[in-house]
Coordinates of C-alpha atoms in Angstrom, one line a residue:
M1 CA 144.5 120.8 59.8
G2 CA 144.7 123.1 62.8
L3 CA 144.4 122.8 66.7
R4 CA 141.3 124.7 67.7
P5 CA 140.8 125.0 71.4
G6 CA 137.6 124.2 73.0
I7 CA 136.1 123.8 76.8
R8 CA 135.8 120.8 78.5
L9 CA 133.2 120.2 81.5
M10 CA 135.0 118.2 84.2
R11 CA 133.7 116.8 87.5
W12 CA 135.6 118.5 90.5
E13 CA 138.3 115.9 92.0
A14 CA 139.7 115.7 95.5
P15 CA 143.3 115.7 95.7
R16 CA 145.1 112.4 95.5
S17 CA 147.5 113.1 98.5
W18 CA 146.0 110.4 100.1
D19 CA 146.7 107.4 97.4
R20 CA 150.2 106.2 98.4
P21 CA 149.0 106.2 102.2
V22 CA 146.0 104.3 101.3
D23 CA 147.3 101.9 98.7
W24 CA 149.9 101.0 101.9
L25 CA 147.0 100.3 103.8
L26 CA 145.6 97.6 101.6
R27 CA 148.4 95.9 101.6
P28 CA 148.4 92.3 103.2
A29 CA 148.8 92.6 106.7
P30 CA 151.6 90.7 108.9
R31 CA 151.4 88.3 111.2
S32 CA 151.9 90.4 114.1
L33 CA 149.6 93.1 113.2
Q34 CA 147.2 90.6 113.4
V35 CA 147.8 89.2 116.5
V36 CA 148.2 92.4 118.3
S37 CA 144.7 93.8 116.7
L38 CA 142.7 90.4 118.3
A39 CA 145.0 91.4 121.3
V40 CA 143.5 94.5 122.0
L41 CA 139.8 93.4 121.1
L42 CA 140.0 90.5 123.3
G43 CA 141.4 92.9 125.7
I44 CA 138.9 95.2 125.7
C45 CA 136.3 92.1 126.2
V46 CA 138.3 90.9 129.6
S47 CA 139.4 94.5 131.1
T48 CA 134.9 95.0 130.1
S49 CA 133.6 91.9 131.9
L50 CA 136.3 92.0 135.0
R51 CA 134.3 95.8 135.5
A52 CA 130.9 95.9 138.0
N53 CA 129.1 98.3 135.9
W54 CA 129.5 96.4 133.0
G55 CA 126.2 95.5 130.5
S56 CA 124.4 98.0 132.6
D57 CA 121.9 99.3 129.6
N58 CA 121.6 95.1 128.5
A59 CA 119.9 94.7 131.8
F60 CA 117.1 96.9 131.0
V61 CA 116.2 94.6 128.2
V62 CA 117.5 91.4 130.3
K63 CA 114.8 93.0 132.7
A64 CA 111.9 93.1 130.5
A65 CA 112.8 89.9 129.2
Q66 CA 112.7 88.2 132.8
T67 CA 109.3 90.6 134.4
L68 CA 107.6 89.1 131.0
L69 CA 108.4 85.0 132.0
E70 CA 107.3 86.5 134.9
G71 CA 103.6 87.4 133.8
G72 CA 104.6 91.2 133.9
S73 CA 104.6 93.9 131.8
P74 CA 107.5 94.7 130.9
Y75 CA 106.6 98.6 130.0
E76 CA 106.3 98.8 134.0
D77 CA 109.4 99.7 133.8
K78 CA 110.6 103.2 132.7
R79 CA 113.7 102.7 131.5
F80 CA 112.4 99.9 129.3
L81 CA 111.9 101.9 125.7
Y82 CA 112.0 99.5 123.0
L83 CA 109.3 97.7 121.0
P84 CA 107.3 94.3 122.3
S85 CA 109.6 92.8 119.6
A86 CA 112.6 93.1 121.9
V87 CA 111.3 91.3 124.7
L88 CA 111.1 88.3 122.8
M89 CA 114.8 89.1 121.4
A90 CA 115.8 89.3 124.9
V91 CA 114.0 85.7 126.6
P92 CA 117.2 83.8 125.2
E93 CA 119.6 86.3 127.3
A94 CA 117.8 85.9 130.5
L95 CA 117.9 82.3 130.4
V96 CA 121.8 82.2 130.7
P97 CA 123.3 82.7 134.0
R98 CA 124.5 86.2 134.5
G99 CA 128.3 84.6 135.6
V100 CA 128.2 83.4 132.3
L101 CA 126.2 86.2 130.7
R102 CA 129.4 88.5 131.9
W103 CA 131.9 87.1 129.7
I104 CA 129.4 86.7 126.6
L105 CA 128.2 90.2 126.4
P106 CA 131.1 92.0 125.9
V107 CA 132.9 89.3 123.4
G108 CA 128.9 89.3 121.6
M109 CA 129.2 93.2 121.2
S110 CA 132.5 93.5 120.0
G111 CA 131.5 90.6 117.7
L112 CA 128.6 93.0 116.1
L113 CA 130.9 95.9 115.6
G114 CA 133.7 94.1 113.8
I115 CA 130.4 92.3 111.7
G116 CA 129.6 95.6 110.9
W117 CA 133.1 96.7 110.0
L118 CA 133.8 93.7 107.6
A119 CA 130.9 94.3 105.7
A120 CA 131.9 97.8 105.0
L121 CA 135.2 96.5 103.8
R122 CA 132.9 94.2 101.5
L123 CA 131.0 96.8 100.0
F124 CA 134.2 98.7 99.2
S125 CA 136.2 95.5 98.1
V126 CA 138.7 96.2 100.5
P127 CA 140.4 93.0 101.1
L128 CA 139.6 91.6 105.0
R129 CA 143.5 90.3 105.3
S130 CA 145.3 94.0 104.5
R131 CA 146.9 96.7 106.8
F132 CA 143.8 98.4 106.7
A133 CA 141.1 96.2 108.3
V134 CA 143.1 94.7 110.8
G135 CA 145.0 97.3 112.0
V136 CA 142.3 100.2 111.5
L137 CA 139.9 98.3 113.8
A138 CA 142.0 97.9 116.6
V139 CA 143.4 101.8 116.6
F140 CA 139.6 102.5 116.4
A141 CA 138.8 100.9 119.6
L142 CA 141.3 102.2 121.5
A143 CA 141.2 105.7 120.5
Y144 CA 137.7 106.0 119.8
K145 CA 136.0 106.0 123.2
P146 CA 132.6 105.7 122.3
Y147 CA 133.5 102.1 121.0
V148 CA 134.8 101.1 124.6
N149 CA 131.6 102.9 126.2
L150 CA 129.3 100.4 124.3
V151 CA 131.3 97.2 124.5
L152 CA 130.4 98.0 128.9
I153 CA 127.5 99.2 128.9
G154 CA 126.4 96.6 126.3
N155 CA 123.4 98.6 124.6
W156 CA 121.6 97.4 121.6
T157 CA 123.1 99.8 119.0
A158 CA 125.5 97.3 118.3
I159 CA 123.0 95.5 116.6
S160 CA 122.2 98.4 114.1
A161 CA 125.8 99.0 114.3
A162 CA 126.0 95.8 112.2
A163 CA 122.9 95.8 110.5
L164 CA 123.3 99.0 108.6
P165 CA 126.8 97.9 107.0
V166 CA 125.3 94.5 106.2
A167 CA 121.9 95.7 104.6
L168 CA 123.9 98.6 102.2
L169 CA 125.8 95.3 101.0
L170 CA 123.2 93.5 100.3
A171 CA 121.6 96.4 98.3
H172 CA 124.5 97.3 96.8
R173 CA 124.4 93.6 95.6
G174 CA 120.9 94.0 94.0
S175 CA 119.2 92.5 97.0
W176 CA 117.0 94.9 98.3
G177 CA 114.8 92.9 99.7
R178 CA 117.0 91.1 101.9
A179 CA 118.4 94.4 103.1
G180 CA 114.8 95.1 104.6
L181 CA 115.1 92.1 106.3
V182 CA 118.1 92.9 107.9
V183 CA 117.0 96.5 108.7
G184 CA 113.5 95.1 109.8
L185 CA 114.9 92.7 112.3
A186 CA 117.6 95.5 114.1
I187 CA 114.5 97.5 114.4
A188 CA 112.9 94.6 115.9
C189 CA 115.7 94.3 118.2
K190 CA 115.7 98.6 118.7
P191 CA 114.1 100.7 116.7
M192 CA 117.3 102.9 115.3
L193 CA 117.4 102.2 112.1
V194 CA 113.6 103.6 111.3
P195 CA 115.1 106.5 109.5
I196 CA 116.8 104.3 107.0
G197 CA 113.1 103.3 105.2
L198 CA 114.1 107.0 103.5
L199 CA 116.6 105.3 101.4
F200 CA 114.1 102.5 100.1
L201 CA 111.7 105.5 99.4
L202 CA 114.8 107.4 97.5
A203 CA 115.5 103.8 95.5
R204 CA 111.6 102.6 95.0
Q205 CA 112.6 99.2 96.5
W206 CA 108.9 98.8 97.6
R207 CA 109.6 95.1 98.2
G208 CA 112.6 95.6 100.7
L209 CA 110.9 98.6 102.3
A210 CA 107.7 95.9 102.8
A211 CA 110.1 94.0 104.7
L212 CA 111.5 96.3 106.7
V213 CA 108.0 97.9 107.6
L214 CA 106.4 94.2 108.3
V215 CA 108.8 92.7 109.8
P216 CA 109.4 94.6 113.5
L217 CA 105.2 95.3 113.3
A218 CA 104.6 91.3 112.8
I219 CA 107.4 90.3 115.6
S220 CA 106.2 93.5 117.7
L221 CA 102.1 91.9 117.6
A222 CA 103.1 88.7 118.4
G223 CA 105.1 90.0 121.6
A224 CA 102.2 92.3 122.6
L225 CA 99.8 89.8 122.5
M226 CA 102.2 87.7 125.4
M227 CA 102.0 90.8 127.6
P228 CA 99.7 92.2 129.4
S229 CA 99.1 95.7 129.5
P230 CA 101.1 96.5 126.0
S231 CA 99.1 99.6 125.5
L232 CA 101.4 100.7 128.2
F233 CA 104.2 101.6 125.3
F234 CA 102.0 104.7 123.9
T235 CA 100.4 105.9 127.5
K236 CA 103.4 105.6 129.1
T237 CA 106.8 104.7 127.6
L238 CA 106.3 106.9 124.3
P239 CA 105.5 110.1 125.6
F240 CA 108.2 109.4 128.2
L241 CA 110.7 109.1 125.5
L242 CA 109.6 111.6 123.2
Q243 CA 110.0 113.9 126.1
G244 CA 113.7 113.1 126.2
Q245 CA 113.5 111.0 129.6
D246 CA 114.7 112.7 132.6
A247 CA 117.1 114.1 134.3
Y248 CA 118.9 110.8 134.3
A249 CA 119.8 110.9 130.3
L250 CA 120.5 114.6 130.4
P251 CA 123.6 114.7 130.9
W252 CA 125.0 112.5 128.2
D253 CA 122.5 113.6 125.7
A254 CA 124.3 115.2 122.5
S255 CA 121.1 116.1 120.7
P256 CA 121.4 120.1 120.0
I257 CA 117.5 120.2 121.4
A258 CA 119.4 119.2 125.1
V259 CA 122.7 120.2 124.2
L260 CA 121.9 124.4 123.4
P261 CA 119.7 125.0 126.4
R262 CA 122.7 124.0 128.6
L263 CA 124.6 126.5 126.9
G264 CA 121.9 129.4 127.4
V265 CA 120.1 128.8 124.2
P266 CA 116.0 129.4 124.4
Q267 CA 114.3 126.0 124.0
P268 CA 112.3 127.2 121.2
L269 CA 115.4 127.9 119.3
A270 CA 116.7 125.0 120.3
V271 CA 114.0 122.8 118.8
L272 CA 114.1 125.5 115.5
V273 CA 118.0 124.9 115.0
A274 CA 117.7 121.1 115.5
F275 CA 114.9 120.4 113.3
A276 CA 116.0 123.3 110.5
G277 CA 119.6 121.3 110.6
A278 CA 117.5 117.5 110.0
A279 CA 115.9 119.0 107.1
V280 CA 118.8 120.4 105.4
G281 CA 120.3 116.9 106.0
L282 CA 117.4 115.2 104.9
W283 CA 117.4 117.3 101.5
A284 CA 121.2 116.5 101.1
A285 CA 120.5 112.9 101.0
R286 CA 118.0 113.2 98.8
V287 CA 120.3 115.4 96.5
R288 CA 123.4 113.1 97.2
W289 CA 120.9 109.9 96.1
R290 CA 119.1 111.7 92.7
R291 CA 122.9 112.1 91.5
P292 CA 123.7 110.9 87.9
E293 CA 126.5 107.9 88.5
G294 CA 129.8 108.6 87.3
D295 CA 132.1 109.1 90.7
G296 CA 134.1 106.2 89.1
D297 CA 132.8 104.4 92.7
G298 CA 130.2 101.8 91.4
G299 CA 127.6 103.5 93.2
E300 CA 128.5 102.2 97.0
L301 CA 129.9 105.3 98.0
R302 CA 126.3 107.4 97.0
L303 CA 124.7 104.5 98.9
V304 CA 127.1 104.9 101.7
E305 CA 126.6 108.8 102.4
T306 CA 122.8 109.1 101.5
A307 CA 122.2 105.9 104.5
C308 CA 124.5 108.1 106.5
M309 CA 122.8 111.3 105.9
V310 CA 119.8 110.1 106.7
M311 CA 120.9 108.9 110.0
L312 CA 122.7 111.9 111.3
A313 CA 119.7 114.1 109.9
A314 CA 117.8 111.5 112.6
F315 CA 119.9 112.1 115.7
L316 CA 119.9 115.6 115.6
V317 CA 116.2 115.6 116.6
S318 CA 116.4 112.3 118.4
R319 CA 115.6 112.4 121.8
P320 CA 118.0 111.3 123.6
S321 CA 120.7 111.2 121.2
F322 CA 124.2 109.5 122.5
D323 CA 127.8 109.1 121.7
H324 CA 127.7 105.7 120.7
Y325 CA 125.0 106.3 118.2
L326 CA 127.8 107.9 115.8
L327 CA 129.3 103.6 115.9
V328 CA 126.3 103.3 112.7
V329 CA 127.9 105.5 110.1
L330 CA 131.4 106.0 111.5
P331 CA 132.6 102.2 110.4
L332 CA 131.1 102.9 106.7
L333 CA 132.8 106.6 106.5
L334 CA 136.1 105.3 107.3
A335 CA 135.9 102.1 105.1
S336 CA 135.0 104.6 102.4
V337 CA 138.2 106.9 102.7
V338 CA 139.4 104.2 99.5
R339 CA 137.6 106.2 97.7
R340 CA 138.3 109.4 95.8
G341 CA 136.5 112.2 97.3
S342 CA 134.9 110.9 100.1
T343 CA 133.8 112.5 103.4
A344 CA 136.9 111.0 105.3
R345 CA 139.5 112.0 102.8
S346 CA 138.5 115.7 104.3
P347 CA 140.8 116.8 107.2
W348 CA 137.3 118.4 108.7
F349 CA 136.3 114.9 109.2
W350 CA 139.5 113.5 111.6
L351 CA 138.7 117.3 113.6
A352 CA 135.1 116.4 114.0
L353 CA 136.3 113.4 115.4
T354 CA 138.6 114.8 117.7
P355 CA 136.6 115.1 120.8
Q356 CA 136.4 111.4 121.0
L357 CA 139.2 110.8 120.9
A358 CA 140.4 109.2 124.2
L359 CA 144.6 109.9 124.8
V360 CA 143.1 113.9 124.1
P361 CA 143.2 116.1 128.0
W362 CA 140.1 117.8 127.9
P363 CA 139.5 119.8 130.8
S364 CA 137.3 118.6 133.7
E365 CA 134.7 120.7 132.6
L366 CA 134.4 118.5 129.7
A367 CA 134.4 115.5 131.5
H368 CA 131.9 112.8 132.7
K369 CA 128.3 114.9 132.9
R370 CA 129.0 117.2 130.5
R371 CA 130.6 115.1 127.3
A372 CA 127.4 115.6 125.8
F373 CA 129.1 119.0 124.6
K374 CA 131.6 116.7 122.8
D375 CA 129.4 114.5 121.5
C376 CA 126.8 116.9 120.4
A377 CA 130.1 119.0 117.9
T378 CA 130.9 115.5 116.8
L379 CA 127.7 114.8 115.6
C380 CA 127.0 118.6 113.9
G381 CA 130.4 118.2 112.6
L382 CA 129.8 115.1 111.2
A383 CA 126.1 116.4 109.8
I384 CA 127.7 119.5 108.5
L385 CA 130.4 118.1 106.5
L386 CA 128.1 114.7 104.7
A387 CA 125.4 117.1 103.7
R388 CA 128.7 119.9 102.1
R389 CA 129.8 117.0 100.5
A390 CA 126.0 116.1 99.2
L391 CA 125.4 119.5 98.0
R392 CA 128.7 120.5 96.2
S393 CA 130.6 117.2 95.2
G394 CA 128.6 117.7 92.3
R395 CA 130.5 120.9 90.9
V396 CA 132.2 121.4 87.8
I397 CA 134.9 123.3 86.5
L398 CA 135.9 124.3 83.2
E399 CA 139.3 122.9 81.5
P400 CA 140.3 124.3 78.3
V401 CA 141.4 121.6 76.3
T402 CA 142.7 121.4 72.0
T403 CA 140.7 119.6 69.8
A404 CA 142.4 118.6 66.5
G405 CA 140.7 118.7 63.1
S406 CA 137.4 119.5 64.6
P407 CA 134.7 122.6 63.7
P408 CA 134.8 125.5 66.2
R409 CA 132.0 124.8 69.2
T410 CA 130.0 127.8 70.8
E411 CA 128.7 125.1 73.5
P412 CA 131.0 123.3 76.3
E413 CA 131.4 119.9 75.8
C414 CA 130.0 117.3 78.1
A415 CA 132.5 115.1 79.9
A416 CA 132.9 113.7 83.0
T417 CA 136.3 112.4 84.2
P418 CA 135.7 109.4 86.4
A419 CA 137.3 109.9 90.0
E420 CA 138.7 106.5 90.6
S421 CA 138.8 102.8 89.1
A422 CA 137.2 100.8 91.0
S423 CA 139.1 97.8 90.5
R424 CA 142.2 99.1 92.6
T425 CA 141.0 98.0 95.7
A426 CA 139.0 94.6 94.4
F427 CA 140.3 91.5 95.8

């Protein structure tokens, strides 16, 4: 029988130039690298504890808890912007002496970021003693400036940075209820992960969604019953937050709504651009989630990219949106580099991170209070890359094939080529 030409419909695959470096990084880390990595992280904690402005953001929450213990309303302070549940969460800190807290807080912030990194690695089955797991965190801590900033100011964004990877790991293992509980507790501390509720909606995981909503609601009600004038949250704090706070926060606000007017763009147009970008991002997240399985990633890449796209879309319109917010999604995206076709394997991903590198000598115009321009560039760059990945990675190409002993075909043959076997990065 003769050979007959045919057409095979194949899924697009990214170039495999990353395979060898990734394989090398997945090998066990030498003891010297483990020691150096630990020394770097501890060094950042110690240097932070010795600085005069340590824990400046954490201080607002601790002050709110101390006010509650003294019988006052935490919302008298316009800088306390969290739910009533956060006051209860901060009470243990308020009971710790300041001298002790000075040393505990930086270690706690680093520990939370480390938990998020380890959970992201487990999600992609990366060995925790590999060069990738040990070395990348130390390099990231040294090179990525918002990491040091977050450890310094003690912002509770670190809780969200730990909770999201842990929740996605649980969801990937089928424990959506526990994932919703983890996200709900994180929202009770700081309502940053509220947009992740959309992921539970897309997945139709109602039990997890109920936990996500009811846990912070119950703790907030308990906190509100314990404080005088809880209505100040709605009449004073919420309007202040929705307006983007005041001139104090504006220089560091990376939201396009705040940055574009500083560049001469009319405010209404800046709002329109930001909300249009967020709408496209949410649409891309929906497209990414609804794509049929078959990427060869076991579903974890779809889970991560959908969640990160939802969060980046929210950051585009949140007021304010600070540089350390990106630490919620970056550990997940960095860990995804072990999968072919991931956003982290694009050179544009690393270019988008360049404005945040600590060793790049940027002009003085982009330093200190004007760094929001760099932060906005990174935020928008990552959002565009993930949206492009979501909307284009389902693209297919036609490849001619030859079949033996088969009748002529008048239709293309549907066959997907897996991008990668998940077993390559298994323990």
